[in-house]
Coordinates of C-alpha atoms in Angstrom, one line a residue:
M848 CA 33.8 13.6 4.5
K849 CA 31.4 14.4 1.7
K850 CA 27.7 14.5 2.7
P851 CA 25.6 12.1 0.7
E852 CA 22.3 13.3 -0.9
L853 CA 19.7 10.8 -2.1
V854 CA 17.1 11.5 -4.7
F855 CA 13.7 9.9 -4.1
V856 CA 11.3 9.4 -7.0
P857 CA 7.9 8.2 -5.8
I858 CA 4.8 8.0 -8.0
P859 CA 1.9 10.3 -7.0
G860 CA -0.3 7.6 -5.5
A861 CA -1.3 8.3 -1.9
G862 CA 0.1 5.1 -0.5
H863 CA 3.4 5.4 -2.4
L864 CA 4.0 9.1 -1.8
T865 CA 3.3 9.1 1.9
S866 CA 5.4 6.0 2.7
A867 CA 8.3 7.4 0.6
V868 CA 8.3 10.7 2.6
E869 CA 8.1 8.7 5.9
A870 CA 11.0 6.5 4.7
A871 CA 13.0 9.7 4.0
K872 CA 12.3 11.0 7.4
L873 CA 13.4 7.7 8.9
L874 CA 16.7 7.9 7.1
L875 CA 17.4 11.5 8.2
D876 CA 16.5 10.7 11.9
R877 CA 19.0 7.9 11.9
D878 CA 21.9 9.6 10.1
A879 CA 22.8 13.3 10.3
R880 CA 25.0 13.1 7.3
L881 CA 22.2 12.5 4.8
S882 CA 20.1 14.9 2.9
I883 CA 17.2 14.0 0.6
S884 CA 15.5 15.6 -2.5
I885 CA 12.0 14.2 -3.3
L886 CA 10.9 14.7 -6.9
I887 CA 7.1 15.3 -7.2
L888 CA 5.6 13.8 -10.3
R889 CA 2.1 14.8 -11.2
R890 CA -0.5 13.9 -13.8
S891 CA -3.0 16.3 -15.2
S892 CA -5.8 14.0 -14.1
D893 CA -4.7 14.1 -10.4
G894 CA -7.4 15.6 -8.4
K895 CA -7.6 17.7 -5.3
V896 CA -6.9 14.7 -3.1
V897 CA -3.4 14.4 -4.5
S898 CA -2.8 18.2 -4.3
D899 CA -4.0 18.2 -0.7
L900 CA -1.8 15.2 0.1
I901 CA 1.3 16.9 -1.3
D902 CA 0.6 20.1 0.5
S903 CA 0.1 18.2 3.8
L904 CA 3.3 16.3 3.4
T905 CA 5.2 19.4 2.6
A906 CA 3.7 21.4 5.5
T907 CA 4.4 18.6 8.0
T908 CA 8.0 18.0 6.9
T909 CA 10.0 20.5 9.1
T910 CA 13.6 19.3 8.6
R911 CA 15.6 21.4 6.2
R912 CA 17.4 18.3 5.0
I913 CA 14.4 17.3 2.9
Q914 CA 13.4 19.4 -0.1
F915 CA 10.5 18.8 -2.4
I916 CA 11.0 19.5 -6.1
N917 CA 7.9 19.9 -8.2
L918 CA 8.4 18.7 -11.8
P919 CA 6.3 19.8 -14.7
V920 CA 2.8 18.2 -14.8
E921 CA 2.3 15.6 -17.5
D922 CA -0.9 15.5 -19.5
T923 CA -1.9 11.9 -18.9
E924 CA -4.3 9.8 -16.8
S925 CA -2.0 6.7 -16.8
M926 CA 0.5 5.9 -14.1
G927 CA 2.2 3.2 -16.2
L928 CA 5.7 2.9 -17.7
N929 CA 4.9 5.5 -20.4
F930 CA 4.2 8.1 -17.7
I931 CA 7.5 7.4 -16.1
E932 CA 9.4 7.4 -19.4
K933 CA 7.9 10.9 -20.1
Y934 CA 9.4 12.1 -16.8
K935 CA 13.0 10.9 -17.4
P936 CA 14.1 14.2 -19.1
H937 CA 12.5 16.2 -16.3
I938 CA 14.3 14.1 -13.7
R939 CA 17.6 14.3 -15.5
E940 CA 17.3 18.1 -15.7
A941 CA 16.3 18.4 -12.0
V942 CA 19.2 16.2 -10.8
S943 CA 21.7 18.1 -13.1
K944 CA 20.7 21.3 -11.4
L945 CA 21.2 19.7 -8.0
A946 CA 24.6 18.4 -9.0
S947 CA 25.8 21.8 -10.0
R948 CA 25.7 22.9 -6.4
S949 CA 29.1 22.9 -4.7
D950 CA 27.7 21.3 -1.5
F951 CA 25.9 18.5 -3.3
T952 CA 27.2 14.9 -3.6
L953 CA 24.7 12.5 -5.3
A954 CA 24.8 9.2 -3.4
G955 CA 22.0 7.4 -5.2
F956 CA 18.4 7.2 -6.3
V957 CA 15.6 5.7 -4.3
L958 CA 13.0 4.6 -6.8
D959 CA 9.4 3.6 -6.3
M960 CA 8.8 0.1 -7.5
F961 CA 6.9 1.5 -10.5
C962 CA 9.7 3.9 -11.5
M963 CA 12.3 1.4 -12.8
P964 CA 12.9 3.3 -16.1
V965 CA 14.5 6.0 -14.0
M966 CA 17.3 3.6 -13.2
D967 CA 18.7 4.6 -16.6
V968 CA 19.0 8.2 -15.3
A969 CA 20.8 7.0 -12.2
N970 CA 23.2 5.0 -14.4
E971 CA 24.0 8.1 -16.4
F972 CA 25.0 9.9 -13.2
G973 CA 27.1 6.8 -12.2
V974 CA 25.2 6.2 -8.9
P975 CA 23.4 3.2 -7.5
S976 CA 19.6 2.7 -7.5
Y977 CA 17.7 1.4 -4.6
V978 CA 14.1 0.1 -5.1
F979 CA 11.5 1.3 -2.6
F980 CA 9.0 -1.6 -2.6
T981 CA 5.7 -0.5 -1.1
S982 CA 4.1 -3.9 -1.0
G983 CA 5.1 -6.8 1.2
A984 CA 8.1 -9.1 1.0
A985 CA 5.9 -12.1 -0.1
F986 CA 4.7 -10.2 -3.2
L987 CA 8.3 -9.2 -3.9
S988 CA 9.4 -12.8 -3.7
F989 CA 6.5 -13.8 -5.9
M990 CA 7.4 -11.3 -8.6
L991 CA 11.0 -12.4 -8.7
H992 CA 10.0 -16.1 -8.7
I993 CA 7.5 -15.7 -11.5
Q994 CA 10.0 -13.7 -13.6
A995 CA 12.7 -16.4 -13.1
L996 CA 10.2 -19.2 -14.1
H997 CA 9.3 -17.2 -17.2
D998 CA 12.8 -16.4 -18.3
E999 CA 14.6 -19.6 -17.3
Q1000 CA 11.8 -22.2 -17.8
D1001 CA 9.7 -20.5 -20.4
M1002 CA 6.6 -20.6 -18.1
D1003 CA 3.8 -18.4 -19.3
P1004 CA 1.9 -17.1 -16.2
T1005 CA -1.2 -16.1 -18.3
Q1006 CA -2.0 -19.8 -18.7
F1007 CA -3.4 -19.6 -15.2
K1008 CA -6.3 -17.3 -16.1
N1009 CA -9.5 -18.9 -15.2
S1010 CA -7.6 -21.9 -13.9
D1011 CA -8.3 -24.1 -10.8
D1012 CA -4.6 -24.9 -10.4
E1013 CA -2.6 -24.2 -7.3
L1014 CA 1.0 -22.8 -7.2
A1015 CA 3.8 -23.7 -4.8
L1016 CA 5.7 -20.5 -4.0
P1017 CA 8.9 -20.1 -2.0
C1018 CA 7.3 -17.2 0.0
F1019 CA 4.3 -19.3 1.3
I1020 CA 3.8 -22.5 3.2
N1021 CA 0.4 -23.1 1.6
P1022 CA -0.1 -23.4 -2.2
L1023 CA -1.6 -20.3 -3.8
P1024 CA -4.8 -20.8 -5.8
A1025 CA -4.4 -19.4 -9.3
R1026 CA -7.6 -17.4 -8.8
I1027 CA -5.7 -15.3 -6.3
L1028 CA -3.1 -14.2 -8.8
P1029 CA -3.1 -10.5 -9.6
S1030 CA -4.5 -9.4 -12.9
V1031 CA -1.1 -8.1 -14.1
V1032 CA 0.1 -11.7 -14.2
L1033 CA -2.9 -13.1 -16.0
E1034 CA -3.4 -10.6 -18.8
K1035 CA -1.3 -10.7 -22.0
E1036 CA -1.2 -6.9 -22.2
W1037 CA 0.2 -6.5 -18.7
I1038 CA 2.5 -9.4 -18.2
S1039 CA 5.4 -8.0 -20.2
P1040 CA 5.7 -4.8 -18.2
F1041 CA 5.3 -6.8 -14.9
L1042 CA 8.2 -9.1 -15.9
G1043 CA 10.3 -6.2 -17.0
M1044 CA 9.8 -4.5 -13.7
A1045 CA 11.0 -7.6 -11.8
R1046 CA 14.1 -7.9 -14.1
R1047 CA 15.1 -4.4 -13.3
F1048 CA 14.7 -5.0 -9.5
K1049 CA 17.6 -7.4 -9.9
E1050 CA 19.8 -4.6 -11.3
A1051 CA 19.3 -2.5 -8.2
K1052 CA 21.9 -2.1 -5.4
G1053 CA 19.3 -3.1 -2.9
I1054 CA 15.5 -3.4 -2.3
V1055 CA 14.0 -1.6 0.6
V1056 CA 10.7 -3.2 1.7
N1057 CA 8.0 -1.8 3.9
T1058 CA 7.7 -4.8 6.1
F1059 CA 9.4 -6.5 9.1
M1060 CA 10.9 -9.8 9.8
E1061 CA 8.5 -10.9 12.5
L1062 CA 5.6 -10.4 10.1
E1063 CA 7.0 -12.0 7.0
S1064 CA 9.8 -14.3 8.0
S1065 CA 9.1 -17.0 5.4
A1066 CA 9.0 -14.5 2.6
L1067 CA 12.1 -12.7 3.7
N1068 CA 14.0 -15.9 4.2
S1069 CA 13.2 -16.9 0.6
L1070 CA 14.8 -13.7 -0.5
S1071 CA 18.0 -14.2 1.5
D1072 CA 18.7 -17.9 1.5
G1073 CA 19.4 -18.2 -2.2
T1074 CA 16.0 -19.6 -3.1
I1075 CA 15.2 -16.4 -4.9
R1076 CA 17.9 -14.5 -6.8
S1077 CA 17.7 -11.0 -5.4
P1078 CA 19.8 -8.0 -4.5
P1079 CA 20.2 -7.3 -0.7
V1080 CA 16.7 -6.8 0.8
Y1081 CA 16.2 -4.3 3.7
P1082 CA 13.0 -4.8 5.6
V1083 CA 12.7 -1.4 7.4
G1084 CA 9.0 -1.2 8.2
P1085 CA 6.4 -0.6 9.2
I1086 CA 6.8 2.8 7.6
L1087 CA 3.6 4.6 8.5
N1088 CA 2.5 8.2 8.9
V1089 CA 1.2 7.5 12.4
K1090 CA 2.3 10.7 14.2
G1091 CA 0.6 13.1 11.8
G1092 CA -2.1 10.6 10.8
D1093 CA -4.8 11.9 8.4
S1094 CA -5.9 15.4 8.7
V1095 CA -8.9 15.6 11.1
K1096 CA -9.2 19.3 10.9
S1097 CA -12.1 19.4 8.5
D1098 CA -15.6 19.6 9.7
G1099 CA -16.5 16.2 8.3
S1100 CA -13.5 14.6 10.1
K1101 CA -14.4 16.3 13.4
I1102 CA -18.0 14.9 13.2
I1103 CA -16.6 11.4 12.6
M1104 CA -14.2 11.6 15.5
E1105 CA -16.8 13.0 17.9
W1106 CA -19.2 10.2 16.9
L1107 CA -16.5 7.6 17.7
D1108 CA -15.8 9.3 21.1
N1109 CA -19.4 8.4 22.1
Q1110 CA -19.0 4.7 21.3
P1111 CA -17.9 2.0 23.7
P1112 CA -14.3 0.6 23.3
S1113 CA -13.8 -2.0 20.5
S1114 CA -17.5 -1.8 19.6
V1115 CA -17.4 -0.3 16.0
V1116 CA -16.6 -2.1 12.8
F1117 CA -14.9 0.2 10.3
L1118 CA -15.5 -0.4 6.6
C1119 CA -13.1 1.4 4.2
F1120 CA -11.7 0.3 0.8
G1121 CA -9.0 2.7 -0.3
S1122 CA -8.8 5.5 -2.8
M1123 CA -9.9 3.3 -5.7
G1124 CA -12.4 1.2 -3.7
G1125 CA -15.9 2.2 -4.7
F1126 CA -19.0 0.0 -5.0
R1127 CA -22.0 0.1 -7.3
E1128 CA -25.4 0.5 -5.7
D1129 CA -26.4 -3.2 -5.9
Q1130 CA -23.3 -4.2 -3.9
A1131 CA -23.7 -1.3 -1.5
K1132 CA -27.2 -2.5 -0.7
E1133 CA -25.8 -6.0 0.2
I1134 CA -23.3 -4.4 2.6
A1135 CA -26.1 -2.4 4.1
F1136 CA -28.3 -5.5 4.7
A1137 CA -25.3 -7.3 6.3
L1138 CA -24.6 -4.4 8.6
E1139 CA -28.2 -4.2 9.7
G1140 CA -28.4 -7.9 10.1
S1141 CA -25.2 -8.1 12.2
G1142 CA -26.5 -5.5 14.7
Q1143 CA -23.0 -4.2 15.1
R1144 CA -22.1 -0.5 15.5
F1145 CA -20.4 0.6 12.3
L1146 CA -18.6 3.4 10.5
W1147 CA -18.9 2.9 6.8
S1148 CA -16.8 4.8 4.2
L1149 CA -19.1 4.3 1.2
R1150 CA -17.9 5.6 -2.2
Q1151 CA -18.9 5.0 -5.8
P1152 CA -16.4 3.6 -8.3
S1153 CA -14.6 5.7 -10.9
P1154 CA -15.9 5.5 -14.4
T1155 CA -14.9 2.4 -16.4
G1156 CA -11.4 2.7 -17.7
K1157 CA -10.6 5.8 -15.6
M1158 CA -8.0 6.0 -12.8
T1159 CA -9.5 9.1 -11.1
G1160 CA -10.4 7.2 -7.9
S1161 CA -13.6 6.6 -6.1
T1162 CA -15.9 9.5 -5.3
D1163 CA -18.6 10.2 -2.6
Y1164 CA -22.2 9.3 -3.3
Q1165 CA -24.3 12.4 -3.8
N1166 CA -27.6 10.9 -2.5
L1167 CA -27.0 8.1 0.1
E1168 CA -30.7 7.6 0.8
R1169 CA -31.4 6.8 -2.8
S1170 CA -28.4 4.5 -3.1
L1171 CA -29.1 2.4 0.1
P1172 CA -32.1 0.2 1.0
E1173 CA -35.2 2.3 1.8
G1174 CA -35.2 3.3 5.5
F1175 CA -31.7 1.9 6.2
L1176 CA -30.2 5.2 7.4
D1177 CA -33.2 5.9 9.7
R1178 CA -33.2 2.3 11.1
T1179 CA -29.4 2.4 11.9
A1180 CA -29.1 6.0 13.0
G1181 CA -28.5 5.0 16.6
I1182 CA -25.7 2.5 15.9
G1183 CA -24.1 3.4 12.6
M1184 CA -22.6 6.2 10.5
V1185 CA -22.3 6.3 6.7
I1186 CA -19.6 8.7 5.4
G1187 CA -17.7 9.4 2.3
W1188 CA -13.9 9.9 2.6
A1189 CA -12.5 8.8 5.9
P1190 CA -9.4 9.9 7.9
Q1191 CA -8.4 6.2 8.0
V1192 CA -5.3 6.4 10.3
A1193 CA -7.1 8.5 12.9
V1194 CA -10.1 6.2 12.8
L1195 CA -8.0 3.0 13.2
A1196 CA -6.2 4.6 16.1
H1197 CA -9.5 5.3 17.9
P1198 CA -10.2 2.9 20.9
A1199 CA -13.8 2.5 19.7
I1200 CA -12.7 0.6 16.6
G1201 CA -12.9 -3.2 17.0
G1202 CA -12.7 -4.5 13.5
F1203 CA -11.7 -3.4 10.0
V1204 CA -13.4 -4.5 6.7
S1205 CA -10.6 -3.7 4.3
H1206 CA -9.4 -3.9 0.7
C1207 CA -6.1 -5.2 2.1
G1208 CA -3.9 -2.6 0.5
W1209 CA -0.4 -3.0 2.1
N1210 CA -0.4 0.3 3.9
S1211 CA -3.8 -0.3 5.3
T1212 CA -2.7 -3.7 6.4
L1213 CA 0.3 -2.3 8.3
E1214 CA -1.8 0.4 9.8
S1215 CA -4.4 -2.1 11.1
I1216 CA -1.7 -4.3 12.6
W1217 CA 0.0 -1.3 14.2
Y1218 CA -3.2 -0.4 16.0
G1219 CA -4.1 -4.0 16.8
V1220 CA -7.3 -4.0 14.7
P1221 CA -8.2 -7.4 13.1
I1222 CA -9.2 -7.3 9.4
A1223 CA -12.0 -8.9 7.5
T1224 CA -10.7 -9.2 3.9
W1225 CA -12.4 -7.8 0.9
P1226 CA -9.6 -7.2 -1.8
M1227 CA -10.4 -5.0 -4.8
Y1228 CA -7.5 -4.8 -7.3
A1229 CA -3.7 -4.9 -7.8
E1230 CA -2.0 -7.4 -5.4
Q1231 CA -4.7 -7.1 -2.7
Q1232 CA -6.1 -10.6 -3.3
F1233 CA -2.5 -11.9 -2.7
N1234 CA -2.4 -9.9 0.5
A1235 CA -5.8 -11.2 1.6
F1236 CA -4.7 -14.8 1.1
Q1237 CA -1.5 -14.1 3.0
L1238 CA -3.3 -12.5 6.0
V1239 CA -6.0 -15.3 6.2
K1240 CA -4.2 -18.5 5.2
E1241 CA -0.5 -17.8 6.0
L1242 CA -0.5 -15.5 8.9
G1243 CA -3.8 -16.1 10.6
L1244 CA -4.2 -12.3 11.2
A1245 CA -7.6 -11.8 9.4
V1246 CA -11.0 -13.4 8.7
E1247 CA -12.3 -13.9 5.2
I1248 CA -15.2 -12.2 3.6
T1249 CA -13.7 -12.9 0.3
V1250 CA -10.1 -13.3 -0.9
D1251 CA -10.6 -13.4 -4.7
Y1252 CA -13.1 -10.5 -5.4
R1253 CA -12.1 -8.2 -8.2
K1254 CA -13.7 -4.8 -8.5
D1255 CA -14.0 -5.1 -12.3
S1256 CA -16.0 -8.3 -12.1
D1257 CA -19.8 -8.6 -12.1
V1258 CA -19.7 -10.7 -8.9
I1259 CA -21.9 -9.5 -6.0
V1260 CA -20.8 -10.6 -2.6
K1261 CA -24.0 -11.5 -0.7
A1262 CA -25.2 -10.0 2.5
A1263 CA -25.0 -13.4 4.4
D1264 CA -21.2 -13.8 3.6
I1265 CA -20.5 -10.2 4.6
E1266 CA -22.5 -10.5 7.8
R1267 CA -20.6 -13.7 8.7
G1268 CA -17.3 -11.9 8.2
I1269 CA -18.4 -8.9 10.3
R1270 CA -19.5 -11.1 13.2
C1271 CA -16.2 -13.0 13.1
V1272 CA -14.0 -10.0 13.0
M1273 CA -15.8 -8.4 15.9
E1274 CA -15.5 -11.5 18.2
H1275 CA -13.8 -10.1 21.3
D1276 CA -11.8 -13.2 22.5
S1277 CA -11.0 -14.7 19.2
E1278 CA -7.6 -16.3 18.4
I1279 CA -7.2 -13.9 15.5
R1280 CA -7.7 -10.8 17.7
M1281 CA -5.0 -12.1 20.1
K1282 CA -2.6 -12.8 17.2
V1283 CA -3.2 -9.2 15.9
K1284 CA -2.5 -7.7 19.3
D1285 CA 0.7 -9.7 19.6
M1286 CA 1.8 -8.6 16.1
S1287 CA 0.9 -5.0 17.0
E1288 CA 3.4 -5.1 19.9
K1289 CA 6.1 -6.6 17.6
S1290 CA 5.5 -4.0 14.9
R1291 CA 6.4 -1.3 17.4
K1292 CA 9.4 -3.1 18.9
V1293 CA 11.1 -3.7 15.6
L1294 CA 11.6 0.0 15.1
M1295 CA 13.3 0.5 18.5
D1296 CA 17.1 0.2 19.1
G1297 CA 18.1 -3.4 18.6
G1298 CA 14.8 -4.3 16.7
S1299 CA 15.0 -6.1 13.4
S1300 CA 13.9 -3.1 11.3
F1301 CA 16.1 -0.7 13.2
S1302 CA 19.1 -2.9 12.4
S1303 CA 18.1 -3.4 8.8
L1304 CA 17.9 0.4 8.3
N1305 CA 21.4 0.7 9.7
R1306 CA 22.6 -1.8 7.2
W1307 CA 21.0 0.1 4.3
I1308 CA 22.6 3.4 5.5
E1309 CA 26.0 1.6 5.6
D1310 CA 25.5 0.4 2.1
I1311 CA 24.5 3.9 0.9
V1312 CA 27.7 5.4 2.3
D1313 CA 30.0 2.6 1.2
N1314 CA 28.8 2.8 -2.4
M1315 CA 29.0 6.6 -2.8
P1316 CA 30.9 7.5 -6.0

């Protein structure tokens, strides 16, 4: 029998690239017939963090059945559709070279949710495309629902900007306040690409989602019971890089982990807001007042935002003493640690961590659930407000600091609200903590033989093999 090879096309975002590589490893561990080529797309504006990530993923991938192919670097800061369109000739050329090998049989493309234009290249080669959806099933259901309402009922989602309306969605039991909607749905300049992406999802042979049935049963049912028109959906998560974790070899990481080693179990609240999650000094000071007022031990990854209009990511503050309330670092030296970049997975895995103030990115959410650490929600951008609402209102797995904060707004979250959220998330016998512990156990069982995600992955592999050209 011919041995199938898949071509993965992730975007160079940390959460997208890491989970794509982990999904590839998962496939290869399950089926010895498969091989995978991962195409590495790069922007000229990508900094050292992306380079280090790619080097780390390459170095820790030991199987010969995965190969990484570096495509030419594109001179752009954007990661939008124009960026992907520019890459189509490079992708076509790379796959043509692969196809010229006598031992190569192209079985299909696995495309990041933002790489839908590459479906055209897959069609040229006459092979199926599978979407790798790095957000949750609820957001997938939402995207397909909004696209159907727009195309079939002429509903304009941008009408909900600054609205107090609530929306009934098939993926949720509770109505969703319009203020929670992601910016891409509310802005005229972004809604068209958003809807176009959802339309192309429906052309795919299947959609692979980084989630699991026990976490998002309502959303997954809406995608399978005919409520939402969708290709087959394969929930195969949680897909996490938990074995390797983040690198803790640097001196900074060692200092962090040594500090945590000296803290009591479940005593530290960890604050971390993703690669794009920086705060201006006025907001940082409110967080500092809240931490000091709470009296909790804390590990705070404090970073400053990227310049307006730039997608370069947040950066470390150069002078913490000047950026924080006078004397804060001295007064909290015995119970707290303020850092820049954090080895998030390693920190969440540490027994000293008792709560997580998070931006609610989907990967961070799954990591927190995996390690049984309850979240206090502070979304920043993208679909994070949607995730925060789901965690607090739908699933009861998080406490709310805010669910509708947007990092490009002038809103300042006050110290009193932050302190209340920190105190709530650190309560030791709370119902939320018990729920998170229970979901943590389920998140591990679903990947075992007979688990829901284990079985879903098998179905996807069967579909890949059955649809080989």
